[in-house]
PDB file of C-alpha atoms in Angstrom:
ATOM      1  CA  MET A   1    -225.946  42.628 240.415  1.00 84.00           C
ATOM      2  CA  VAL A   2    -224.052  42.151 237.185  1.00 82.00           C
ATOM      3  CA  LEU A   3    -222.582  45.745 238.105  1.00 84.00           C
ATOM      4  CA  SER A   4    -221.570  44.425 241.686  1.00 84.00           C
ATOM      5  CA  LEU A   5    -219.884  41.282 240.195  1.00 82.00           C
ATOM      6  CA  VAL A   6    -218.074  43.457 237.556  1.00 84.00           C
ATOM      7  CA  VAL A   7    -216.736  45.762 240.320  1.00 85.00           C
ATOM      8  CA  LEU A   8    -215.620  42.724 242.745  1.00 83.00           C
ATOM      9  CA  LEU A   9    -214.114  41.159 239.852  1.00 81.00           C
ATOM     10  CA  ALA A  10    -212.198  44.460 239.094  1.00 82.00           C
ATOM     11  CA  ILE A  11    -211.151  44.606 242.669  1.00 83.00           C
ATOM     12  CA  ILE A  12    -209.787  40.911 242.732  1.00 80.00           C
ATOM     13  CA  GLY A  13    -208.010  41.526 239.440  1.00 75.00           C
ATOM     14  CA  ALA A  14    -205.994  44.494 240.826  1.00 74.00           C
ATOM     15  CA  ILE A  15    -205.314  42.803 243.969  1.00 77.00           C
ATOM     16  CA  VAL A  16    -203.960  39.797 242.020  1.00 69.00           C
ATOM     17  CA  TRP A  17    -202.036  42.112 239.760  1.00 68.00           C
ATOM     18  CA  LEU A  18    -200.531  44.189 241.996  1.00 67.00           C
ATOM     19  CA  THR A  19    -199.304  41.638 244.492  1.00 68.00           C
ATOM     20  CA  GLN A  20    -198.408  39.135 241.678  1.00 65.00           C
ATOM     21  CA  GLY A  21    -200.518  36.466 243.334  1.00 57.00           C
ATOM     22  CA  CYS A  22    -201.055  33.937 240.833  1.00 58.00           C
ATOM     23  CA  GLU A  23    -198.788  32.390 238.526  1.00 63.00           C
ATOM     24  CA  PHE A  24    -199.769  30.125 235.359  1.00 60.00           C
ATOM     25  CA  SER A  25    -197.748  26.995 234.746  1.00 61.00           C
ATOM     26  CA  PRO A  26    -199.004  24.764 232.472  1.00 64.00           C
ATOM     27  CA  SER A  27    -196.482  22.046 232.729  1.00 61.00           C
ATOM     28  CA  GLY A  28    -197.527  21.534 236.391  1.00 61.00           C
ATOM     29  CA  PRO A  29    -195.596  22.798 239.693  1.00 60.00           C
ATOM     30  CA  THR A  30    -191.833  22.591 240.055  1.00 62.00           C
ATOM     31  CA  VAL A  31    -189.723  22.424 242.793  1.00 56.00           C
ATOM     32  CA  ASP A  32    -186.817  24.708 243.752  1.00 59.00           C
ATOM     33  CA  PRO A  33    -184.173  22.365 244.938  1.00 53.00           C
ATOM     34  CA  SER A  34    -182.290  24.832 247.027  1.00 63.00           C
ATOM     35  CA  SER A  35    -185.660  25.991 249.122  1.00 65.00           C
ATOM     36  CA  ALA A  36    -186.277  21.833 250.169  1.00 64.00           C
ATOM     37  CA  PRO A  37    -184.856  20.632 253.324  1.00 78.00           C
ATOM     38  CA  THR A  38    -182.045  18.174 253.237  1.00 85.00           C
ATOM     39  CA  VAL A  39    -181.425  14.787 255.054  1.00 86.00           C
ATOM     40  CA  ASP A  40    -178.905  12.310 255.028  1.00 89.00           C
ATOM     41  CA  ALA A  41    -180.442   9.418 253.246  1.00 89.00           C
ATOM     42  CA  SER A  42    -177.782   7.043 254.152  1.00 91.00           C
ATOM     43  CA  LYS A  43    -177.731   7.608 257.868  1.00 92.00           C
ATOM     44  CA  GLU A  44    -181.680   7.557 258.208  1.00 92.00           C
ATOM     45  CA  LEU A  45    -181.952   4.412 256.237  1.00 92.00           C
ATOM     46  CA  THR A  46    -179.237   2.599 257.921  1.00 91.00           C
ATOM     47  CA  SER A  47    -181.142   3.765 261.389  1.00 91.00           C
ATOM     48  CA  ALA A  48    -184.381   2.511 260.187  1.00 91.00           C
ATOM     49  CA  ALA A  49    -182.934  -0.773 259.147  1.00 91.00           C
ATOM     50  CA  ARG A  50    -181.954  -1.555 262.756  1.00 92.00           C
ATOM     51  CA  ARG A  51    -185.917  -0.776 263.588  1.00 92.00           C
ATOM     52  CA  VAL A  52    -187.599  -3.159 261.331  1.00 93.00           C
ATOM     53  CA  ASP A  53    -187.950  -6.777 260.589  1.00 91.00           C
ATOM     54  CA  TYR A  54    -186.783  -6.873 257.106  1.00 93.00           C
ATOM     55  CA  PRO A  55    -183.658  -5.992 255.071  1.00 94.00           C
ATOM     56  CA  VAL A  56    -183.147  -2.437 254.204  1.00 95.00           C
ATOM     57  CA  ARG A  57    -181.338  -1.048 251.018  1.00 95.00           C
ATOM     58  CA  VAL A  58    -179.404   2.094 250.546  1.00 95.00           C
ATOM     59  CA  PRO A  59    -178.954   2.914 247.137  1.00 95.00           C
ATOM     60  CA  GLY A  60    -176.485   4.983 245.608  1.00 94.00           C
ATOM     61  CA  VAL A  61    -177.995   7.591 243.730  1.00 94.00           C
ATOM     62  CA  PRO A  62    -176.150  10.470 241.874  1.00 94.00           C
ATOM     63  CA  ALA A  63    -174.323  13.015 243.846  1.00 93.00           C
ATOM     64  CA  ASP A  64    -176.506  15.776 242.583  1.00 94.00           C
ATOM     65  CA  TRP A  65    -179.546  14.314 243.885  1.00 94.00           C
ATOM     66  CA  ARG A  66    -180.827  15.863 247.177  1.00 94.00           C
ATOM     67  CA  SER A  67    -182.547  13.957 249.621  1.00 94.00           C
ATOM     68  CA  ASN A  68    -185.188  15.919 251.569  1.00 93.00           C
ATOM     69  CA  SER A  69    -187.397  13.410 253.170  1.00 92.00           C
ATOM     70  CA  SER A  70    -187.288  10.354 255.322  1.00 93.00           C
ATOM     71  CA  ASN A  71    -189.747   8.673 257.460  1.00 94.00           C
ATOM     72  CA  THR A  72    -190.946   5.193 258.630  1.00 93.00           C
ATOM     73  CA  MET A  73    -194.599   4.765 258.424  1.00 92.00           C
ATOM     74  CA  PRO A  74    -197.012   1.872 259.696  1.00 92.00           C
ATOM     75  CA  VAL A  75    -198.770   0.432 256.495  1.00 90.00           C
ATOM     76  CA  GLY A  76    -201.950  -1.887 256.408  1.00 83.00           C
ATOM     77  CA  GLU A  77    -204.388  -3.158 259.069  1.00 85.00           C
ATOM     78  CA  GLY A  78    -204.564  -6.274 261.408  1.00 82.00           C
ATOM     79  CA  ALA A  79    -202.423  -9.005 260.395  1.00 78.00           C
ATOM     80  CA  GLN A  80    -200.894  -7.189 257.511  1.00 77.00           C
ATOM     81  CA  ARG A  81    -199.809  -4.171 259.518  1.00 88.00           C
ATOM     82  CA  THR A  82    -196.258  -3.499 259.225  1.00 92.00           C
ATOM     83  CA  THR A  83    -194.013  -0.607 258.227  1.00 93.00           C
ATOM     84  CA  ALA A  84    -192.620   1.286 255.200  1.00 94.00           C
ATOM     85  CA  VAL A  85    -189.268   2.780 255.272  1.00 95.00           C
ATOM     86  CA  ARG A  86    -189.591   5.865 252.982  1.00 96.00           C
ATOM     87  CA  VAL A  87    -186.767   8.416 251.568  1.00 96.00           C
ATOM     88  CA  GLY A  88    -187.399  10.942 248.884  1.00 95.00           C
ATOM     89  CA  TRP A  89    -184.923  12.683 246.582  1.00 95.00           C
ATOM     90  CA  ILE A  90    -185.202  15.875 244.509  1.00 94.00           C
ATOM     91  CA  THR A  91    -183.374  15.672 241.122  1.00 94.00           C
ATOM     92  CA  PRO A  92    -181.556  18.349 239.027  1.00 92.00           C
ATOM     93  CA  GLY A  93    -184.550  18.870 237.197  1.00 89.00           C
ATOM     94  CA  GLY A  94    -186.535  19.770 240.188  1.00 90.00           C
ATOM     95  CA  LYS A  95    -188.533  16.465 240.161  1.00 93.00           C
ATOM     96  CA  TYR A  96    -189.266  14.505 243.114  1.00 94.00           C
ATOM     97  CA  LEU A  97    -188.452  10.668 243.583  1.00 95.00           C
ATOM     98  CA  ARG A  98    -189.691   8.650 246.742  1.00 96.00           C
ATOM     99  CA  LEU A  99    -188.377   5.279 247.546  1.00 96.00           C
ATOM    100  CA  SER A 100    -190.846   3.071 250.024  1.00 96.00           C
ATOM    101  CA  GLN A 101    -189.188  -0.186 251.220  1.00 96.00           C
ATOM    102  CA  SER A 102    -191.775  -2.660 252.941  1.00 96.00           C
ATOM    103  CA  LYS A 103    -192.885  -5.969 253.259  1.00 95.00           C
ATOM    104  CA  ALA A 104    -196.477  -5.153 253.111  1.00 92.00           C
ATOM    105  CA  PRO A 105    -198.338  -6.853 250.053  1.00 92.00           C
ATOM    106  CA  ILE A 106    -198.410  -5.210 246.952  1.00 90.00           C
ATOM    107  CA  ASP A 107    -202.298  -4.645 247.073  1.00 88.00           C
ATOM    108  CA  VAL A 108    -201.782  -2.742 250.489  1.00 90.00           C
ATOM    109  CA  LEU A 109    -198.184  -0.854 249.890  1.00 90.00           C
ATOM    110  CA  VAL A 110    -199.439   0.715 246.208  1.00 89.00           C
ATOM    111  CA  PRO A 111    -202.640   2.255 247.651  1.00 88.00           C
ATOM    112  CA  PHE A 112    -200.879   3.441 250.835  1.00 89.00           C
ATOM    113  CA  GLU A 113    -198.025   5.069 248.541  1.00 87.00           C
ATOM    114  CA  ALA A 114    -200.509   6.438 245.909  1.00 84.00           C
ATOM    115  CA  GLY A 115    -202.204   8.126 248.553  1.00 78.00           C
ATOM    116  CA  GLY A 116    -205.928   6.519 248.389  1.00 75.00           C
ATOM    117  CA  SER A 117    -207.870   3.700 246.873  1.00 66.00           C
ATOM    118  CA  VAL A 118    -206.090   3.006 243.298  1.00 68.00           C
ATOM    119  CA  SER A 119    -206.085  -0.181 241.445  1.00 70.00           C
ATOM    120  CA  THR A 120    -203.491  -2.701 241.923  1.00 75.00           C
ATOM    121  CA  VAL A 121    -203.753  -3.936 238.556  1.00 78.00           C
ATOM    122  CA  SER A 122    -200.429  -3.891 236.821  1.00 79.00           C
ATOM    123  CA  THR A 123    -200.121  -1.257 233.893  1.00 86.00           C
ATOM    124  CA  GLY A 124    -196.852  -2.983 232.520  1.00 87.00           C
ATOM    125  CA  SER A 125    -193.329  -3.781 233.416  1.00 91.00           C
ATOM    126  CA  VAL A 126    -189.916  -2.395 232.659  1.00 94.00           C
ATOM    127  CA  ASP A 127    -186.737  -3.997 232.443  1.00 94.00           C
ATOM    128  CA  VAL A 128    -183.929  -2.076 234.198  1.00 95.00           C
ATOM    129  CA  SER A 129    -180.436  -3.802 234.017  1.00 93.00           C
ATOM    130  CA  GLY A 130    -181.821  -7.206 233.216  1.00 93.00           C
ATOM    131  CA  THR A 131    -184.617  -6.667 236.373  1.00 93.00           C
ATOM    132  CA  THR A 132    -188.365  -6.726 235.749  1.00 96.00           C
ATOM    133  CA  TRP A 133    -190.082  -3.957 237.713  1.00 96.00           C
ATOM    134  CA  THR A 134    -193.810  -4.022 237.547  1.00 94.00           C
ATOM    135  CA  LYS A 135    -195.558  -0.764 236.858  1.00 93.00           C
ATOM    136  CA  TYR A 136    -198.650   0.442 238.883  1.00 90.00           C
ATOM    137  CA  ARG A 137    -200.934   3.596 238.631  1.00 84.00           C
ATOM    138  CA  GLY A 138    -199.985   6.093 241.400  1.00 80.00           C
ATOM    139  CA  ARG A 139    -201.033   9.293 242.718  1.00 80.00           C
ATOM    140  CA  GLY A 140    -202.400  11.613 239.725  1.00 80.00           C
ATOM    141  CA  ASP A 141    -200.103  11.093 236.813  1.00 81.00           C
ATOM    142  CA  GLU A 142    -197.203   9.445 238.932  1.00 88.00           C
ATOM    143  CA  PRO A 143    -196.375   5.884 237.954  1.00 91.00           C
ATOM    144  CA  SER A 144    -195.237   3.583 240.578  1.00 92.00           C
ATOM    145  CA  TRP A 145    -192.751   0.730 239.923  1.00 95.00           C
ATOM    146  CA  VAL A 146    -192.526  -2.198 242.370  1.00 95.00           C
ATOM    147  CA  LEU A 147    -189.628  -4.840 242.542  1.00 96.00           C
ATOM    148  CA  PRO A 148    -190.023  -7.752 245.114  1.00 96.00           C
ATOM    149  CA  VAL A 149    -186.662  -8.679 246.608  1.00 95.00           C
ATOM    150  CA  ASP A 150    -186.352 -11.115 249.409  1.00 90.00           C
ATOM    151  CA  GLY A 151    -189.779 -10.783 250.874  1.00 92.00           C
ATOM    152  CA  VAL A 152    -189.697  -6.964 250.651  1.00 95.00           C
ATOM    153  CA  HIS A 153    -191.222  -4.539 247.922  1.00 96.00           C
ATOM    154  CA  LEU A 154    -189.014  -2.019 246.876  1.00 97.00           C
ATOM    155  CA  LEU A 155    -191.622   0.852 245.361  1.00 96.00           C
ATOM    156  CA  ILE A 156    -190.622   3.993 243.438  1.00 96.00           C
ATOM    157  CA  THR A 157    -192.795   6.570 242.856  1.00 94.00           C
ATOM    158  CA  GLY A 158    -192.908  10.388 242.034  1.00 93.00           C
ATOM    159  CA  SER A 159    -193.148  12.951 239.273  1.00 93.00           C
ATOM    160  CA  GLY A 160    -189.358  12.207 237.926  1.00 93.00           C
ATOM    161  CA  THR A 161    -188.561  11.184 234.440  1.00 94.00           C
ATOM    162  CA  GLU A 162    -188.286   7.706 233.206  1.00 95.00           C
ATOM    163  CA  ASP A 163    -184.467   8.060 233.034  1.00 95.00           C
ATOM    164  CA  GLU A 164    -184.406   9.326 236.826  1.00 96.00           C
ATOM    165  CA  PHE A 165    -186.707   6.234 237.837  1.00 96.00           C
ATOM    166  CA  ARG A 166    -184.346   3.901 236.041  1.00 96.00           C
ATOM    167  CA  THR A 167    -181.343   5.599 237.677  1.00 96.00           C
ATOM    168  CA  LEU A 168    -183.266   5.275 241.317  1.00 96.00           C
ATOM    169  CA  ALA A 169    -184.063   1.496 240.180  1.00 96.00           C
ATOM    170  CA  THR A 170    -180.802   0.873 238.980  1.00 96.00           C
ATOM    171  CA  ALA A 171    -179.169   1.936 242.457  1.00 95.00           C
ATOM    172  CA  VAL A 172    -181.613   0.062 245.010  1.00 96.00           C
ATOM    173  CA  GLN A 173    -181.708  -2.996 242.927  1.00 95.00           C
ATOM    174  CA  SER A 174    -177.833  -3.442 243.263  1.00 94.00           C
ATOM    175  CA  ALA A 175    -177.653  -2.140 246.787  1.00 93.00           C
ATOM    176  CA  THR A 176    -177.029  -4.815 249.192  1.00 92.00           C
ATOM    177  CA  PRO A 177    -178.878  -4.741 252.501  1.00 92.00           C
ATOM    178  CA  VAL A 178    -177.725  -2.895 255.457  1.00 89.00           C
ATOM    179  CA  PRO A 179    -176.178  -5.198 258.107  1.00 84.00           C
ATOM    180  CA  ARG A 180    -178.484  -5.477 260.903  1.00 74.00           C
ATOM    181  CA  SER A 181    -176.637  -4.943 264.146  1.00 64.00           C
TER     182      SER A 181
END
C-alpha cells in the first residue's frame, strides 16, 4: 500500500512539474489588471441612479484605476428589502476595491457585502479628510468601511491598501449625487 502511494505521488508530481500546474504565492493571489474586463463606471452608476429610489454618487477615481464590474443587487428580506448599487475597480498594484451604495441597514449590508454572516460590531473608525468612516470586518482579511450619507450607506471593501481605501473614500464622499432625471 505504501509503495502504491509513492508511485501515485511520483506520477502526480511529474504531471504538476511538466505542466507547471501549481504556483506558490505566499502573499496571496494577485490580479493581472490587463486580463480583467472593463466597464464604464460613470455610465453604469448614472444608469443605476435612475432605477433606484435613493441618491447614487459617481466617485472620481484616479485615471489608472480600471473599473471592471458593475451591478445592482437585491439586499435584505421583507420590509428591509432594497438594492445595492455596486462598482469594482482594480488598482495599478493589482488590488481590488468595491463600492456599494444602498439604503439597506448596516446590519444587513455589511454581511451581504462580506458574503455571509459576519459581525456587525464596529472594529474602529478612520478619519478621511474630516469625515469619520466606521470600520467592520469584511470577507476574509478584507475590511469594510461604511459611511452613512443622506439615508444611504456607502460601503467600501476589497483587498486594496489603506491608501487606496482612502482614495476611494475621499472620491465618493466628495462626489455629488447623480441628478435623477
